[in-house]
Structures are given as C-alpha cells and as structure tokens.
Tab-separated table of C-alpha atoms in Angstrom:
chain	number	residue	atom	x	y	z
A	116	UNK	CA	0.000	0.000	0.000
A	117	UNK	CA	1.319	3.798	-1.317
A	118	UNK	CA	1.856	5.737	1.916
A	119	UNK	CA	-0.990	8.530	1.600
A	120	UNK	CA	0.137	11.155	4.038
A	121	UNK	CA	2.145	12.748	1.535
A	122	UNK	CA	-0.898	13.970	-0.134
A	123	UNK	CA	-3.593	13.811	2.359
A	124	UNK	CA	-3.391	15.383	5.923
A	125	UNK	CA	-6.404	15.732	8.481
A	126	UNK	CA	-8.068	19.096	8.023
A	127	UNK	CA	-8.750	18.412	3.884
A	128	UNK	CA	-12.069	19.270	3.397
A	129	UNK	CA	-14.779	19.461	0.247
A	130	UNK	CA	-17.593	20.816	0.384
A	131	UNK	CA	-20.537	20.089	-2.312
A	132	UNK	CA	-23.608	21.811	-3.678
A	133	UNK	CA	-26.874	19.903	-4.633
A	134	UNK	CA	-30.503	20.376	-4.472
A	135	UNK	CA	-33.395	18.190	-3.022
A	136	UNK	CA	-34.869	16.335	-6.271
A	137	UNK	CA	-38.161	14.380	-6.481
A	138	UNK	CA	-36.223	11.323	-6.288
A	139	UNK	CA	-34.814	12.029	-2.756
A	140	UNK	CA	-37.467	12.440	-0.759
A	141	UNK	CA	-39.659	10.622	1.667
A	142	UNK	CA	-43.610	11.108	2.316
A	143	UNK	CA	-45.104	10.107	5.725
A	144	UNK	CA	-47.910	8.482	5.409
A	145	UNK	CA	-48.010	8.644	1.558
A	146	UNK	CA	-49.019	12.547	2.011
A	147	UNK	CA	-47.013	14.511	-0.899
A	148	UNK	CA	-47.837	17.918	1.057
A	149	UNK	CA	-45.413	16.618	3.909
A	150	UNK	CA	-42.550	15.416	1.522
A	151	UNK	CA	-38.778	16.262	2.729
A	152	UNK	CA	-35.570	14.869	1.944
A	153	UNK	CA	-34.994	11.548	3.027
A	154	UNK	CA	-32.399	10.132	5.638
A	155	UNK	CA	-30.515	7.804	3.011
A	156	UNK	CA	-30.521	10.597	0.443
A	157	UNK	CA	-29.002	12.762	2.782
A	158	UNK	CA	-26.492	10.395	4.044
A	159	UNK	CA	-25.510	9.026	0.394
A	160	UNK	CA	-25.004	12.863	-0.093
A	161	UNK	CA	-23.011	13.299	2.746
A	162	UNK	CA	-20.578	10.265	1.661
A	163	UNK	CA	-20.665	11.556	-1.976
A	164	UNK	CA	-18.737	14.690	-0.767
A	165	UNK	CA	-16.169	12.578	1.336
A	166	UNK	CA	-15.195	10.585	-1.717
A	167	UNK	CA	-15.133	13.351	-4.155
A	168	UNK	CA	-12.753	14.873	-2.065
A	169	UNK	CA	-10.546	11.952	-1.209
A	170	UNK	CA	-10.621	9.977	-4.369
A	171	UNK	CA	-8.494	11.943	-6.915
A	172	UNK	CA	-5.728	12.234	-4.881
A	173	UNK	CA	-4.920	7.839	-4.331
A	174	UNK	CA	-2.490	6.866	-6.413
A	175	UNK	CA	-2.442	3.938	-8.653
A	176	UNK	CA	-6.209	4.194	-8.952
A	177	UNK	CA	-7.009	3.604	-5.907
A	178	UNK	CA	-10.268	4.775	-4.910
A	179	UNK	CA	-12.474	4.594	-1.346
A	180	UNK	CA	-15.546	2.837	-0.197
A	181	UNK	CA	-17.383	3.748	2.823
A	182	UNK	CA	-17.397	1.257	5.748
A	183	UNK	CA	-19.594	3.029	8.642
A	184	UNK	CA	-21.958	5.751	8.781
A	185	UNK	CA	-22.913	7.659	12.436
A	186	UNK	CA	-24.879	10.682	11.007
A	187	UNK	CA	-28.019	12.125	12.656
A	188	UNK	CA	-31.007	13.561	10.688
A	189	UNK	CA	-31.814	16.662	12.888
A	190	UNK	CA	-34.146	18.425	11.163
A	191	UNK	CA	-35.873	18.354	7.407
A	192	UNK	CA	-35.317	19.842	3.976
A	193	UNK	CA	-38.265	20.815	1.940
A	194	UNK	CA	-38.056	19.614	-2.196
A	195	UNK	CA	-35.850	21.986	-4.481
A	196	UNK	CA	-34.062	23.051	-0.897
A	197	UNK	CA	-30.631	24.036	-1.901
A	198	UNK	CA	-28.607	22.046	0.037
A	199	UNK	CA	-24.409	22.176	0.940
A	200	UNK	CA	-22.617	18.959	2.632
A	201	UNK	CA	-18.796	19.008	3.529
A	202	UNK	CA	-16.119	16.803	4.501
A	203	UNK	CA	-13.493	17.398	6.945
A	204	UNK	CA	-11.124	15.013	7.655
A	205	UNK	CA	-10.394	13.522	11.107
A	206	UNK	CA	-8.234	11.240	11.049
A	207	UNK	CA	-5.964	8.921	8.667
A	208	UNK	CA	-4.946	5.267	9.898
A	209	UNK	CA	-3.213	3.169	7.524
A	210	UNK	CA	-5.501	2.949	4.016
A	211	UNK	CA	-8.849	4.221	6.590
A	212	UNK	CA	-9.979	8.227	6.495
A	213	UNK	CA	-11.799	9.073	9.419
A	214	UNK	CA	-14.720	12.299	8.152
A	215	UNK	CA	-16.767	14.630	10.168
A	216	UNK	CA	-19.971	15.606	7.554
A	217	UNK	CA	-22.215	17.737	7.539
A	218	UNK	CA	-25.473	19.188	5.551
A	219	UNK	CA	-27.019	22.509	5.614
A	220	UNK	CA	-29.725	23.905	3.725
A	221	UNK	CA	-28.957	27.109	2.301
A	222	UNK	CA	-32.315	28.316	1.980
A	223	UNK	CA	-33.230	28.492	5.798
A	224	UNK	CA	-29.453	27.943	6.968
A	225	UNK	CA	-30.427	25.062	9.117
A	226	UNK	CA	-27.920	22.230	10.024
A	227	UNK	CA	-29.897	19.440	8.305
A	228	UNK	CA	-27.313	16.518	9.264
A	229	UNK	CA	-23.970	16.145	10.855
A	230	UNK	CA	-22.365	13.331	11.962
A	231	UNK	CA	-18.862	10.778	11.163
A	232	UNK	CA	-18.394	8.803	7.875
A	233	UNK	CA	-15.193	6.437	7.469
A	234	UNK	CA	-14.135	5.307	4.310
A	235	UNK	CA	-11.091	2.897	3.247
A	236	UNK	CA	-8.973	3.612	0.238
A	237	UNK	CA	-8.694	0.078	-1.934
A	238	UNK	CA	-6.108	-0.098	-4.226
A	239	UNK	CA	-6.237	-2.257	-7.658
C-alpha cells in the first residue's frame, strides 16, 4: 500500500452543492404535502462529498468505499431546498480516512445533518 500522508493530511475538506430532487425524498404516510428529503438521500449525499474529495488524490487508482456511517437527521429539507454537505477530515490510519460531515440547507441555513463517515482507500 502507497503511503498517503504525503498527499492527504487531516483538516482536507470538500464541500458540495446539490438540491433536493423528487427522487430524494420521503412522504409520511403517503401525504405529498409533507414530503422532505430523506435520511438515506441525505447520508448518500453526505458520503458523496467525502469521496469526491478523497478519491483523486490515491495513487495507482485507488479509490475509497465507505465502511460506517454515524450521522443524525436533525431536522428536514423541503423539495428543491438548496442544500451544501462538507467533509473534513479527522483522522488517517493506515488505508482508513476518518470524516466529520455535515449538511445545511442554504435556503433556511439550518444544520440538516452532521455526523462521522469512514471510508477505506482500496487499491487495484
């Protein structure tokens, strides 16, 4: 395995801009008037950032996959909500990346999720 702290230190961060789109949201009870973003949109977001911002610096084409999510859903984003997630990383160990996430809506400025995401780089 390459050594990676070369490239990648703790405090890299990305940061992302997307919108809430039909396809990401979550209706209780069936009720399309009380639609908002759902928790595994959000959190696929949230690990979409981390990669983005990890990936194209492994060398020899090494890329990540996520191993563990602990991300809490704290409050709901309406559809079309702008939305921004970052990345910060914690920690590296070896080939693992240790992230603190988080998602904001833009609109209202509300912290929408936050939370840890770790992600090992795998190497072809």
């Amino acid at each position: 395995m390459p050594d990676l702290t070369d490239k990648i230190q703790p405090g890299l961060k990305h940061e992302r801009e997307w919108t809430v789109a039909d396809s990401m949201l979550y209706s209780p009870g069936g009720d399309p008037s009380r639609a908002t973003l759902s928790s595994p949109s959000m959190i696929n977001e949230m690990e979409t950032t981390a990669m983005l911002g990890l990936d194209y610096l492994l060398p020899n084409g090494g890329f990540t996959v996520g191993f563990h999510v602990d991300i809490k859903h704290v409050a709901p984003a309406p559809p079309g909500a702008r939305m921004k997630t970052t990345a910060k990383l914690l920690e590296l160990s070896g080939s693992r990346f240790r992230f603190h996430v988080e998602a904001h809506d833009l609109d209202s400025g509300k912290l929408i999720g936050i939370g840890t995401h770790r992600r090992a780089a795998i190497f072809p």
